[in-house]
Short mmCIF file of C-alpha atoms and ligand atoms in Angstrom, two decimals:
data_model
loop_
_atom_site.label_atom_id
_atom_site.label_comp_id
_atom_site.label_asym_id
_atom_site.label_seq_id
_atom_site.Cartn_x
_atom_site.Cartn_y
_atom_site.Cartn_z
CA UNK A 27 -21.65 22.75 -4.51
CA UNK A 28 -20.22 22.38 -7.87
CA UNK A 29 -18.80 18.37 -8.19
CA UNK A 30 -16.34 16.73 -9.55
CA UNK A 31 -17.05 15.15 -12.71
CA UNK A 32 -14.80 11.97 -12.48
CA UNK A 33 -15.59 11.72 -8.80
CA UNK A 34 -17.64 9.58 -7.51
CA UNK A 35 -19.08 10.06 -3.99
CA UNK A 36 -21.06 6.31 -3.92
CA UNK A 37 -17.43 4.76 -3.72
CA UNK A 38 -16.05 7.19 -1.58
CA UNK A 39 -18.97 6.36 1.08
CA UNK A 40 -18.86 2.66 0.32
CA UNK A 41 -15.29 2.22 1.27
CA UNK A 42 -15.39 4.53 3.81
CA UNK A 43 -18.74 3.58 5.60
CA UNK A 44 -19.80 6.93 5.49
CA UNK A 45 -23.46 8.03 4.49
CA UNK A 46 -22.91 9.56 0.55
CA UNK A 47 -24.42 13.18 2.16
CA UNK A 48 -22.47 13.60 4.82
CA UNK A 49 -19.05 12.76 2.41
CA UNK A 50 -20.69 15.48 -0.01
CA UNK A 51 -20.15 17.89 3.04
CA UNK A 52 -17.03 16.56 3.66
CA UNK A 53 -15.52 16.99 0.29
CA UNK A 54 -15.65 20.20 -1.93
CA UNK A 55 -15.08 19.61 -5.58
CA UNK A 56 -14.30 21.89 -8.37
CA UNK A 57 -14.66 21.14 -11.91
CA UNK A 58 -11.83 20.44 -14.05
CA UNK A 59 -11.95 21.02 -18.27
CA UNK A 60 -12.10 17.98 -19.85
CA UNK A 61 -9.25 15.85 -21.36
CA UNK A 62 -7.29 12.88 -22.05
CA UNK A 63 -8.48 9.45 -20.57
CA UNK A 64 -7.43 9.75 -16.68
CA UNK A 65 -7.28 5.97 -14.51
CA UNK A 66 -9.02 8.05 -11.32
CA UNK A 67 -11.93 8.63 -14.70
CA UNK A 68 -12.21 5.91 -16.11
CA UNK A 69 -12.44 3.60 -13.33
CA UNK A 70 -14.76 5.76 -11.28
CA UNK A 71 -17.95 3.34 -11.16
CA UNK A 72 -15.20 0.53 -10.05
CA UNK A 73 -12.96 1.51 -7.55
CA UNK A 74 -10.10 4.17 -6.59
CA UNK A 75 -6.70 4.13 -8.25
CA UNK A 76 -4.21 5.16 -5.96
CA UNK A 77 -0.39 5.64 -5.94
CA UNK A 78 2.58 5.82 -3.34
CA UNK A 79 3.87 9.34 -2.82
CA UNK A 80 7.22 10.32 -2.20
CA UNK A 81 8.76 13.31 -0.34
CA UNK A 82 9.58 15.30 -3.44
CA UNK A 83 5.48 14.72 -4.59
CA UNK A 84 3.95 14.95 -1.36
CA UNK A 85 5.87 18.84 -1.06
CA UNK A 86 4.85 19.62 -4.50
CA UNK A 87 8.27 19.90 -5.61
CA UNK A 88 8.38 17.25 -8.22
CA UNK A 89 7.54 18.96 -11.66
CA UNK A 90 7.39 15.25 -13.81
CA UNK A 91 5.39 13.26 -10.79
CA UNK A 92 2.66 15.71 -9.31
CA UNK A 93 0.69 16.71 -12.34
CA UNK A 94 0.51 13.14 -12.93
CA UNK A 95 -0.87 12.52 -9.31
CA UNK A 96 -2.86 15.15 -9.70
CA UNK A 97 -4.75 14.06 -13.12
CA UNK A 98 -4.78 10.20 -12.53
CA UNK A 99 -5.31 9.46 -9.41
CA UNK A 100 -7.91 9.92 -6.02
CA UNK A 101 -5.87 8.18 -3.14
CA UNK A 102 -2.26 7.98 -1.69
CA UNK A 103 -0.39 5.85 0.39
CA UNK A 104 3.27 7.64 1.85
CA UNK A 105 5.89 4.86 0.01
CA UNK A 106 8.37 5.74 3.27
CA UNK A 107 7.31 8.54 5.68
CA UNK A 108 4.99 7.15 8.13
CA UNK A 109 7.46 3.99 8.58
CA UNK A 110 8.26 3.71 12.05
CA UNK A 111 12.36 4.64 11.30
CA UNK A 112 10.62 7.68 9.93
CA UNK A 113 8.03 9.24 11.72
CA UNK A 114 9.21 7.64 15.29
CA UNK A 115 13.54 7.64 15.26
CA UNK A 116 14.16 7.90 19.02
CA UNK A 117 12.59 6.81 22.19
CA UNK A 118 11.32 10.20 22.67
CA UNK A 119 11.49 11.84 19.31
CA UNK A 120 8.76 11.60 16.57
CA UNK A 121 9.11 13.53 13.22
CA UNK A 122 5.93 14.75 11.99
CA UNK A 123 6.59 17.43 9.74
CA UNK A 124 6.54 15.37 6.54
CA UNK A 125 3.73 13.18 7.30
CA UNK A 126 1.69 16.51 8.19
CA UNK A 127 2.43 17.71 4.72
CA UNK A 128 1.89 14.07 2.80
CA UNK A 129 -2.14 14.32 4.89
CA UNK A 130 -1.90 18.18 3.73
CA UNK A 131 -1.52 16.96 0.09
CA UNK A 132 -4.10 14.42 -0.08
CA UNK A 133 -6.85 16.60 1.36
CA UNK A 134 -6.00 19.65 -0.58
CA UNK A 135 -6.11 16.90 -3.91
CA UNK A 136 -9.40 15.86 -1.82
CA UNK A 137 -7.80 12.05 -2.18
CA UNK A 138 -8.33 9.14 0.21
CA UNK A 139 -5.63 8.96 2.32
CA UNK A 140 -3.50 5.43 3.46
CA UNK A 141 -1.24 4.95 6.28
CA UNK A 142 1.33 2.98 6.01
CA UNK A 143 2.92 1.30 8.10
CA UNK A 144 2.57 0.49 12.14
CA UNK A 145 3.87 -2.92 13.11
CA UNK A 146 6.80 -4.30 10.20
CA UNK A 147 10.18 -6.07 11.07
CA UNK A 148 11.89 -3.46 8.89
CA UNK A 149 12.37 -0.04 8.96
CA UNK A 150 11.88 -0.17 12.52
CA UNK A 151 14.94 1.24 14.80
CA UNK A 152 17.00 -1.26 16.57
CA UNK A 153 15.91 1.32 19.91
CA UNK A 154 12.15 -0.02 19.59
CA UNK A 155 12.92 -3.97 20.82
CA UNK A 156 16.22 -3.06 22.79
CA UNK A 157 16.84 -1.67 26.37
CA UNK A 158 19.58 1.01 27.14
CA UNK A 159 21.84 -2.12 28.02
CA UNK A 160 21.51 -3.03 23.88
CA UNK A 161 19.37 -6.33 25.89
CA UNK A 162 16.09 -7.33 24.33
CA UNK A 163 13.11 -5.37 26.09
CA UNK A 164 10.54 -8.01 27.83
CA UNK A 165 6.68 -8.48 26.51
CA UNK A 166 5.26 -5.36 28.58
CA UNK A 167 7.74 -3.27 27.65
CA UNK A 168 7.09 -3.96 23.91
CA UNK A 169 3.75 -4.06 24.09
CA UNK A 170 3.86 -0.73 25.68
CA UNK A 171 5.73 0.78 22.96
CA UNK A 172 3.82 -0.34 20.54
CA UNK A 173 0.60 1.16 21.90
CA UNK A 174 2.13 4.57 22.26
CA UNK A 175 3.65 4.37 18.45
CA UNK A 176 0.31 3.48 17.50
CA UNK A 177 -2.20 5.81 20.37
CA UNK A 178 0.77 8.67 19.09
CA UNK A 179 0.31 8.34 15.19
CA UNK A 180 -2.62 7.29 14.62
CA UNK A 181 -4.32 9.34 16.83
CA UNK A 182 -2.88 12.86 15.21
CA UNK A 183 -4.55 12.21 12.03
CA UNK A 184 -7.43 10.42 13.65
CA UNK A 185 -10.59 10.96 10.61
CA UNK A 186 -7.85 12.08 7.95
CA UNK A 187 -6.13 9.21 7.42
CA UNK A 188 -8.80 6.66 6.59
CA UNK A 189 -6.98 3.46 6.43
CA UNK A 190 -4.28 2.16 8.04
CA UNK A 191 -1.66 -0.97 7.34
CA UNK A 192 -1.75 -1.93 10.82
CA UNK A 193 0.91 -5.43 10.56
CA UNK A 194 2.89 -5.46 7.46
CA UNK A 195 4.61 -8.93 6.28
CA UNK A 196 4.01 -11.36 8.97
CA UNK A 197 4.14 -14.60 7.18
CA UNK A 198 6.84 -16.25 5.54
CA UNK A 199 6.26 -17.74 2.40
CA UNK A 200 4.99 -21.02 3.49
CA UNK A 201 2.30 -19.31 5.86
CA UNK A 202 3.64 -19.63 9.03
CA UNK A 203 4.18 -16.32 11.00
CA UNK A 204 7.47 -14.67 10.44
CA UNK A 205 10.19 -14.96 13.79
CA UNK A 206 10.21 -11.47 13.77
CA UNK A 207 11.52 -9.50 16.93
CA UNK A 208 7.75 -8.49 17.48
CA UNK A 209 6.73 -12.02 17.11
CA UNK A 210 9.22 -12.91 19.37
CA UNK A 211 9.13 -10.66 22.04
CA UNK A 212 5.51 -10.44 22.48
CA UNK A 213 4.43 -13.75 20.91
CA UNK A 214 1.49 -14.09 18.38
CA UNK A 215 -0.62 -12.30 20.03
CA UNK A 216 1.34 -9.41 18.60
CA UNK A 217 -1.21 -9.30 15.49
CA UNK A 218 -4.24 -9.11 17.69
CA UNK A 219 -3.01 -6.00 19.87
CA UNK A 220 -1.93 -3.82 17.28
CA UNK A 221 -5.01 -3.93 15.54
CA UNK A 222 -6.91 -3.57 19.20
CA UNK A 223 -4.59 -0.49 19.71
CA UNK A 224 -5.25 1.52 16.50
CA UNK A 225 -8.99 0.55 17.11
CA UNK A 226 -8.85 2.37 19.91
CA UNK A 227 -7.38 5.09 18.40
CA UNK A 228 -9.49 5.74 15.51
CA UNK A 229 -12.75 3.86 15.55
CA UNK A 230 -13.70 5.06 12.31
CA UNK A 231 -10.82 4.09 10.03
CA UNK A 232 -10.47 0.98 7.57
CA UNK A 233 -7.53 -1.51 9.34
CA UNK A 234 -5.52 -3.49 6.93
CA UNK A 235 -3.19 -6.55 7.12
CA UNK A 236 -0.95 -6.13 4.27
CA UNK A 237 1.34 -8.51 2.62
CA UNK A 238 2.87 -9.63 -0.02
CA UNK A 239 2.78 -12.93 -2.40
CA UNK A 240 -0.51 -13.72 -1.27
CA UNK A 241 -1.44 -15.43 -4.57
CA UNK A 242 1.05 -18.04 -3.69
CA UNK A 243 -1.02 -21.34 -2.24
CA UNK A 244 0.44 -21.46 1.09
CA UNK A 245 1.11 -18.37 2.33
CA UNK A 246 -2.21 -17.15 1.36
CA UNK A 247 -3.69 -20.47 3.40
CA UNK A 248 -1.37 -19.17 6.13
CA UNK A 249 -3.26 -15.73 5.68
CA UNK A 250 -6.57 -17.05 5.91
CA UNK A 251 -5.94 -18.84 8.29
CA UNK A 252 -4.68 -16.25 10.76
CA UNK A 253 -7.28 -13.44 9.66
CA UNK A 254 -10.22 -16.22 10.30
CA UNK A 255 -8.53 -16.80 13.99
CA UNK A 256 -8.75 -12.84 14.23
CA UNK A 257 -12.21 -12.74 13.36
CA UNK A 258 -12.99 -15.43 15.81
CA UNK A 259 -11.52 -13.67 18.55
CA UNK A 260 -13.40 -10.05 17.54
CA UNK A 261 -10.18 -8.54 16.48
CA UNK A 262 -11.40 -5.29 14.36
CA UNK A 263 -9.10 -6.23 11.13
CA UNK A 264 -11.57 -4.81 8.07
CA UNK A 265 -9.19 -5.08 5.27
CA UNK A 266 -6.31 -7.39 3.28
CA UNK A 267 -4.14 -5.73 1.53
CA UNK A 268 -2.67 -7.84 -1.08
CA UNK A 269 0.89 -5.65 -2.16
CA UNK A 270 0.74 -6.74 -5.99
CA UNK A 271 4.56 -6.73 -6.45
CA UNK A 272 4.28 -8.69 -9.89
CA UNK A 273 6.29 -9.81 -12.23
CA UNK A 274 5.84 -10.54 -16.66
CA UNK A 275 4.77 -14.08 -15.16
CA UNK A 276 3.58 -14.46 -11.66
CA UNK A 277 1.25 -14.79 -10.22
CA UNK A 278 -0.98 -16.06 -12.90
CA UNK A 279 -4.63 -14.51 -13.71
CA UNK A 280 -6.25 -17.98 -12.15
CA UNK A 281 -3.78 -17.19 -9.01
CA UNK A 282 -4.74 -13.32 -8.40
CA UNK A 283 -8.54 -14.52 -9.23
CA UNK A 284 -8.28 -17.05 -6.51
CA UNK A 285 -6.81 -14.77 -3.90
CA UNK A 286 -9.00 -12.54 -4.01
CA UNK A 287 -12.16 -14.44 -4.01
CA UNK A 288 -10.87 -16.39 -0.55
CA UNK A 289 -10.32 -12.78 0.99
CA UNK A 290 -13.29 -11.73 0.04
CA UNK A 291 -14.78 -14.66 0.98
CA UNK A 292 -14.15 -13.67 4.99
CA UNK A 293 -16.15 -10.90 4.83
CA UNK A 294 -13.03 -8.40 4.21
CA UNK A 295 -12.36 -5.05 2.20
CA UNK A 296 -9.87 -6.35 -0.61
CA UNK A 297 -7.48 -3.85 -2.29
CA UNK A 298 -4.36 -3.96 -3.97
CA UNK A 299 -1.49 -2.12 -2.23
CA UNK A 300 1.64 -1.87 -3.59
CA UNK A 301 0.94 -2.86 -7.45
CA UNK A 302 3.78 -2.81 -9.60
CA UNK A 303 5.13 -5.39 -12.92
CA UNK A 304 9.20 -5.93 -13.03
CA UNK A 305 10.26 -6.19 -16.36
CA UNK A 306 13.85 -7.18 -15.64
CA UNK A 307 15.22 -10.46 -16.52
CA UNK A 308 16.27 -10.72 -12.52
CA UNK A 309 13.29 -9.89 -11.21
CA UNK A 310 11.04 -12.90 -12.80
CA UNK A 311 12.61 -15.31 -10.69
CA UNK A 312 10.92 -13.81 -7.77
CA UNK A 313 8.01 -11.69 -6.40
CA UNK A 314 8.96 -11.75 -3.05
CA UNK A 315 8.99 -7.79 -1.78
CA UNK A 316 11.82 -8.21 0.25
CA UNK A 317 14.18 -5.29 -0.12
CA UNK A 318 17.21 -7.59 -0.01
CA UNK A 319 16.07 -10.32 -2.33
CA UNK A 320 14.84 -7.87 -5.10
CA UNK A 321 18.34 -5.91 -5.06
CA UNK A 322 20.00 -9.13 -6.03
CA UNK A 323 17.16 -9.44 -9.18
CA UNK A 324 17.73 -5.95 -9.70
CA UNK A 325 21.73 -6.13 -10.10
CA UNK A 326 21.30 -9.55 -12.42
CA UNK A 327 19.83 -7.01 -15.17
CA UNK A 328 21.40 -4.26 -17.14
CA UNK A 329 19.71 -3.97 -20.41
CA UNK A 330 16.42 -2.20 -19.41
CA UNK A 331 18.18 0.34 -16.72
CA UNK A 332 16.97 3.39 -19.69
CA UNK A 333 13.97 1.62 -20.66
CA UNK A 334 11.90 -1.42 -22.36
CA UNK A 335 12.02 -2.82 -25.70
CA UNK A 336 9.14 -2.50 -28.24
CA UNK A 337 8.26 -6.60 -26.98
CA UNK A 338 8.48 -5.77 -23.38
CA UNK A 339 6.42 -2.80 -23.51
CA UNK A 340 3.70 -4.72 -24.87
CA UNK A 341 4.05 -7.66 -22.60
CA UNK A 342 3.66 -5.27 -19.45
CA UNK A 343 0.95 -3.87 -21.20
CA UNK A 344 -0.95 -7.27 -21.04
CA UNK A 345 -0.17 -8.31 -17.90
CA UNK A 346 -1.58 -5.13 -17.07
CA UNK A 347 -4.82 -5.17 -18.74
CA UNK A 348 -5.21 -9.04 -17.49
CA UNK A 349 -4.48 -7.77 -14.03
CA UNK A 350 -7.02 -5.21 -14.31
CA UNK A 351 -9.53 -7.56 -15.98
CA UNK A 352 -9.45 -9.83 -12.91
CA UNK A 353 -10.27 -6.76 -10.36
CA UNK A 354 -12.81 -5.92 -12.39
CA UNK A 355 -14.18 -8.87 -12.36
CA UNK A 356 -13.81 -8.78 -8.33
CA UNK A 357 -15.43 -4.72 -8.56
CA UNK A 358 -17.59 -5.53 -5.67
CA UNK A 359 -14.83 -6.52 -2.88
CA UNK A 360 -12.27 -4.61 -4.96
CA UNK A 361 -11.86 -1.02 -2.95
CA UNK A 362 -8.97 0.21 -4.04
CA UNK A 363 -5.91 -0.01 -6.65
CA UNK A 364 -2.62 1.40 -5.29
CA UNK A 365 0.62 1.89 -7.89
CA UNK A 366 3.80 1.72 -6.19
CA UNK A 367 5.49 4.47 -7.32
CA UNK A 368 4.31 7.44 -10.01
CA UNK A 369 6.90 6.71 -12.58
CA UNK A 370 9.68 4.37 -13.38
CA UNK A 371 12.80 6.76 -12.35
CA UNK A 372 10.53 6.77 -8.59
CA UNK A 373 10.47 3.12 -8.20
CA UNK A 374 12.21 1.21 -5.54
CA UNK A 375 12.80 -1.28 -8.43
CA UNK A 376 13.39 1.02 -10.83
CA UNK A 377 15.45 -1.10 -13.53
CA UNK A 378 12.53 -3.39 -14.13
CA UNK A 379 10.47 -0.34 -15.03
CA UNK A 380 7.28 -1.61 -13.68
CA UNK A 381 4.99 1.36 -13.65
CA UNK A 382 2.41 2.55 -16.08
CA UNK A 383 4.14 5.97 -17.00
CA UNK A 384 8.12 5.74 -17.94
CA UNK A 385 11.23 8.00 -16.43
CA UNK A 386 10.38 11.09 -18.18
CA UNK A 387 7.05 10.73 -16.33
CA UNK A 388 5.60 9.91 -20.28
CA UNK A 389 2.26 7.61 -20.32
CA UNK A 390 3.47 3.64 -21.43
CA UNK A 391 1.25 1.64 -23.82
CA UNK A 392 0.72 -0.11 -20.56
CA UNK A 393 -1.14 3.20 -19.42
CA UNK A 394 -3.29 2.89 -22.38
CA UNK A 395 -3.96 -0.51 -21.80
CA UNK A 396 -4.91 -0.61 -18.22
CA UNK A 397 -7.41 2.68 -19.55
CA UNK A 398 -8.85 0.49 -22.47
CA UNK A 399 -9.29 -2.25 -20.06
CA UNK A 400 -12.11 -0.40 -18.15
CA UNK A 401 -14.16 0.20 -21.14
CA UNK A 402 -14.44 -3.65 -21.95
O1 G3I B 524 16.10 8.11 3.92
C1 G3I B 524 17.37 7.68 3.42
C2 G3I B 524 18.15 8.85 2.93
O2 G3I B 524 18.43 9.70 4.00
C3 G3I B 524 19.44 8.34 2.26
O3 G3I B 524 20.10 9.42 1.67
C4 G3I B 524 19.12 7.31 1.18
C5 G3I B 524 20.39 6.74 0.56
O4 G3I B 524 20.18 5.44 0.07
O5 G3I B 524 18.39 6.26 1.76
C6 G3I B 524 17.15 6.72 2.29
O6 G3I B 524 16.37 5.68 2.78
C7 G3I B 524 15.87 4.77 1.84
C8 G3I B 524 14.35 4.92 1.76
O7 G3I B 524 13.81 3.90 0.94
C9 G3I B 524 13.92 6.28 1.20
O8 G3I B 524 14.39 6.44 -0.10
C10 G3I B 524 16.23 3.37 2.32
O9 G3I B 524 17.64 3.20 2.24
C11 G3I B 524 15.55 2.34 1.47
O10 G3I B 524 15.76 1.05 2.04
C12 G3I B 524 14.05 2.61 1.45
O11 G3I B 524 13.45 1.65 0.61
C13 G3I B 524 12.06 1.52 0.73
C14 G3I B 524 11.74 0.10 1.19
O12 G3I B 524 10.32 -0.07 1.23
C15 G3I B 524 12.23 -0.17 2.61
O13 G3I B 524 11.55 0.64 3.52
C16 G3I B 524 11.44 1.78 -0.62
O14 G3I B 524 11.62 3.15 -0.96
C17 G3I B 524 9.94 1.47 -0.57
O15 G3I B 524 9.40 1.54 -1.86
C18 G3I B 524 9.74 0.06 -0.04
O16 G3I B 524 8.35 -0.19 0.08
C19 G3I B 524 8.00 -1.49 0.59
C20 G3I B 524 6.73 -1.33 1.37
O17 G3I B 524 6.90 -0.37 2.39
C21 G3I B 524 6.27 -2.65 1.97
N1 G3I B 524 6.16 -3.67 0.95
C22 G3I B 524 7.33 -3.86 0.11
C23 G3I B 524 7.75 -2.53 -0.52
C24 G3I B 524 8.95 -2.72 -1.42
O18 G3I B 524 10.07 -3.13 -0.68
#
C-alpha cells in the first residue's frame, strides 16, 4: 500500500486506541505531488488539524472551501448537521441524509471524523422536553428520549464517527452547572447518563465534554470539578474539549497553558474544538460562545465586515502562533486542533474574521504564521 506522505498513522492509532497495523488496513492512502506548506503537513508528528464543515463543503459543492479542506486538513467536525434540531426535528422523524454525506466526505478524504453534538440546551426542538399538552415531560420520559437520540445516532455511524461531543456547555461561567431544561428535568445526573448511553452505543469511540471559556479560573474549577466526580463514579468521559473561541486578548498564553495542563492532569484526551480569533472591536469584550451574546459584539463593529487592516492582520497572526506555541508545548495530551469554520465569509462570526484563510478562501499571514510556528 502506497502511504500518504504527510500522514501519519502513529497519531492516528494514538488518538484512536487502535494498534498502528490494523489503522494501516483501515486506511488506504495515495500519494499526493508535493507543494506549498499544508497545517495537516506540517504538524503531522504533533497532532491533527481539523476544521468544521458546512453543508455546501461536506457535498463538495463549495469551489473556495473544499480544496482548502482537502490540502490542509485530516479531521472534521459537522459545524450544524448532527445538532439535535438537525438530524432529530420531530418525535418520530430523524434526517440523515446530510450527516450520511458529511461521514461520506471524511472517509473518502480518509479524515478523522467528530460528532457533534448530543446533549446542548440549544438547537434542541422545544418537542424534545415538552408533552403533546406543550407541559414539561417528567425525568423518565426525558431520560428516555435521550437514550433513543443517542442509541439512534450514534449507533448508525457506530466505528465511523470516532469521537463524539456527548454534553455541550453545561456550566455557566462561574462553574456551576447551567439550569438547563435537561438539567432540570432530569437533574445532574443528566451528564452521567448521556455519556453511559453513547457508551453503550459505541464502545470504541473517544467521548468528549465540550465547552467553552474554560481558560477562565472558575468555570474551568467548575469543569474539573465535575469531570473528577465523573471519573469517580466510572462514567466513560475520555476527552475535554476546550472550544477555543478567542479573541486579540483572551485568554492569555499563561491562561490556555494552565487549562490545559489541569485537563490533562485527570488523565483526559485534550483537544481544541471550535478554535477561532475575533478581530472585531465588539467581540474583545467577550469570549463567551453564546450565539446571542456574540451577535451583539458582532453588530458593535463595522469596519472589518470586508476585511483586516495591515496591524490587525499581524496581531491575529501572533495570537496565532502563541496559541499554537502553547499546544505544542502540551503535544503529548494535545490530540487534536479543530478551526471553526474554513474561511472568514463561513464563519458564524464572520465580521471579526477570525480564521486563518480570508473570504476569498486566500491564505492570511496568520496561515503562515501558525505554519512557521511548527518548525520552531
Ligand atoms: O438552517 C437554517 C436555514 O434553514 C435558514 O435559512 C438560516 C437563516 O438564518 O438559518 C439556518 O440555521 C442557522 C444555522 O446556524 C445554519 O446556518 C441558525 O439560524 C444559526 O443559529 C446556526 O448557528 C450556528 C450556532 O452554532 C447555533 O447552532 C452556527 O452556524 C455554528 O457555528 C455555531 O456553533 C457553535 C457550536 O455548535 C457550539 N459552540 C459554540 C459555537 C458558536 O456558537
Amino acid at each position: 500500500m502506497k502511504r500518504h506522505p504527510i500522514f501519519n498513522p502513529a497519531i492516528f492509532a494514538m488518538l484512536l486506541g487502535l494498534p498502528i497495523a490494523g489503522l494501516l488496513t483501515m486506511i488506504s492512502c495515495t500519494t499526493v505531488p508535493k507543494g506549498p506548506p499544508t497545517l495537516k503537513g506540517v504538524y503531522k508528528k504533533d497532532f491533527l488539524i481539523g476544521v468544521a464543515v458546512n453543508q455546501n463543503q461536506f457535498s463538495g459543492e463549495d469551489a473556495r472551501g473544499n480544496p482548502i479542506i482537502k490540502a490542509n486538513f485530516n479531521s472534521i467536525s459537522p459545524e450544524n448537521v448532527l445538532k439535535w434540531q438537525s438530524v432529530h426535528p420531530r418525535p418520530d422523524a430523524y434526517a440523515f441524509e446530510g450527516p450520511d454525506q458529511y461521514v461520506k466526505f471524511g472517509e473518502a478524504n480518509h479524515m478523522l471524523i467528530v460528532g457533534h453534538t448530543l446533549v446542548w440546551h440549544s438547537q434542541t426542538p422545544p418537542w424534545v422536553f415538552h408533552d403533546t399538552n406543550g407541559q414539561p415531560v417528567d425525568r423518565e420520559t426525558l431520560l428516555r428520549r435521550m437514550h433513543d437520540h443517542i442509541q439512534t445516532v450514534v449507533g448508525r455511524y457506530k466505528g465511523r464517527i470516532k469521537i463524539w461531543d456527548v454534553v455541550n456547555e453545561a456550566l455557566n461561567s462561574n462553574g456551576t452547572l447551567r439550569q438547563s431544561p435537561w438539567m432540570k428535568i432530569i437533574g445532574e445526573d443528566y451528564i452521567a447518563k448521556a455519556f453511559q448511553y453513547a457508551h453503550e452505543a459505541d464502545p470504541e469511540a473517544v467521548l468528549r465534554y465540550n465547552d467553552y471559556a474554560l481558560e477562565s479560573e472558575p468555570k474551568r474549577k467548575g469543569a474539573i470539578a465535575l469531570l473528577k466526580k465523573l471519573q469517580a463514579q466510572g462514567v466513560p468521559v475520555t476527552a475535554i474539549g476546550l472550544q477555543g473561541h478567542c479573541n486579540l486578548i483572551s485568554p492569555t498564553v499563561e491562561q490556555e497553558d494552565a487549562a490545559i495542563a489541569a485537563f490533562a492532569g485527570l488523565k483526559l484526551q485534550v483537544m481544541v474544538t471550535e478554535l477561532d480569533i475575533d478581530c472585531s472591536r465588539g467581540g474583545q469584550r467577550t469570549i463567551s460562545a453564546d450565539v446571542a451574546d456574540n451577535a451583539q459584539a458582532q453588530a458593535a463593529e463595522s469596519s472589518s465586515a470586508d476585511g483586516l487592516s495591515d496591524d490587525l492582520q499581524q496581531q491575529l497572526a501572533r495570537r496565532y502562533s502563541d496559541l499554537f506555541g502553547v499546544f505544542l508545548k502540551h503535544k503529548d495530551v494535545v490530540k487534536l486542533v479543530t478551526f471553526w469554520g474554513v474561511t472568514d465569509a463561513d464563519s458564524w462570526r464572520a465580521r471579526g474574521n477570525p480564521l486563518l484563510f480570508d473570504k476569498k478562501g486566500q491564505p492570511k499571514p496568520a496561515f503562515d504564521a501558525v505554519i512557521k510556528e511548527a518548525g520552531q
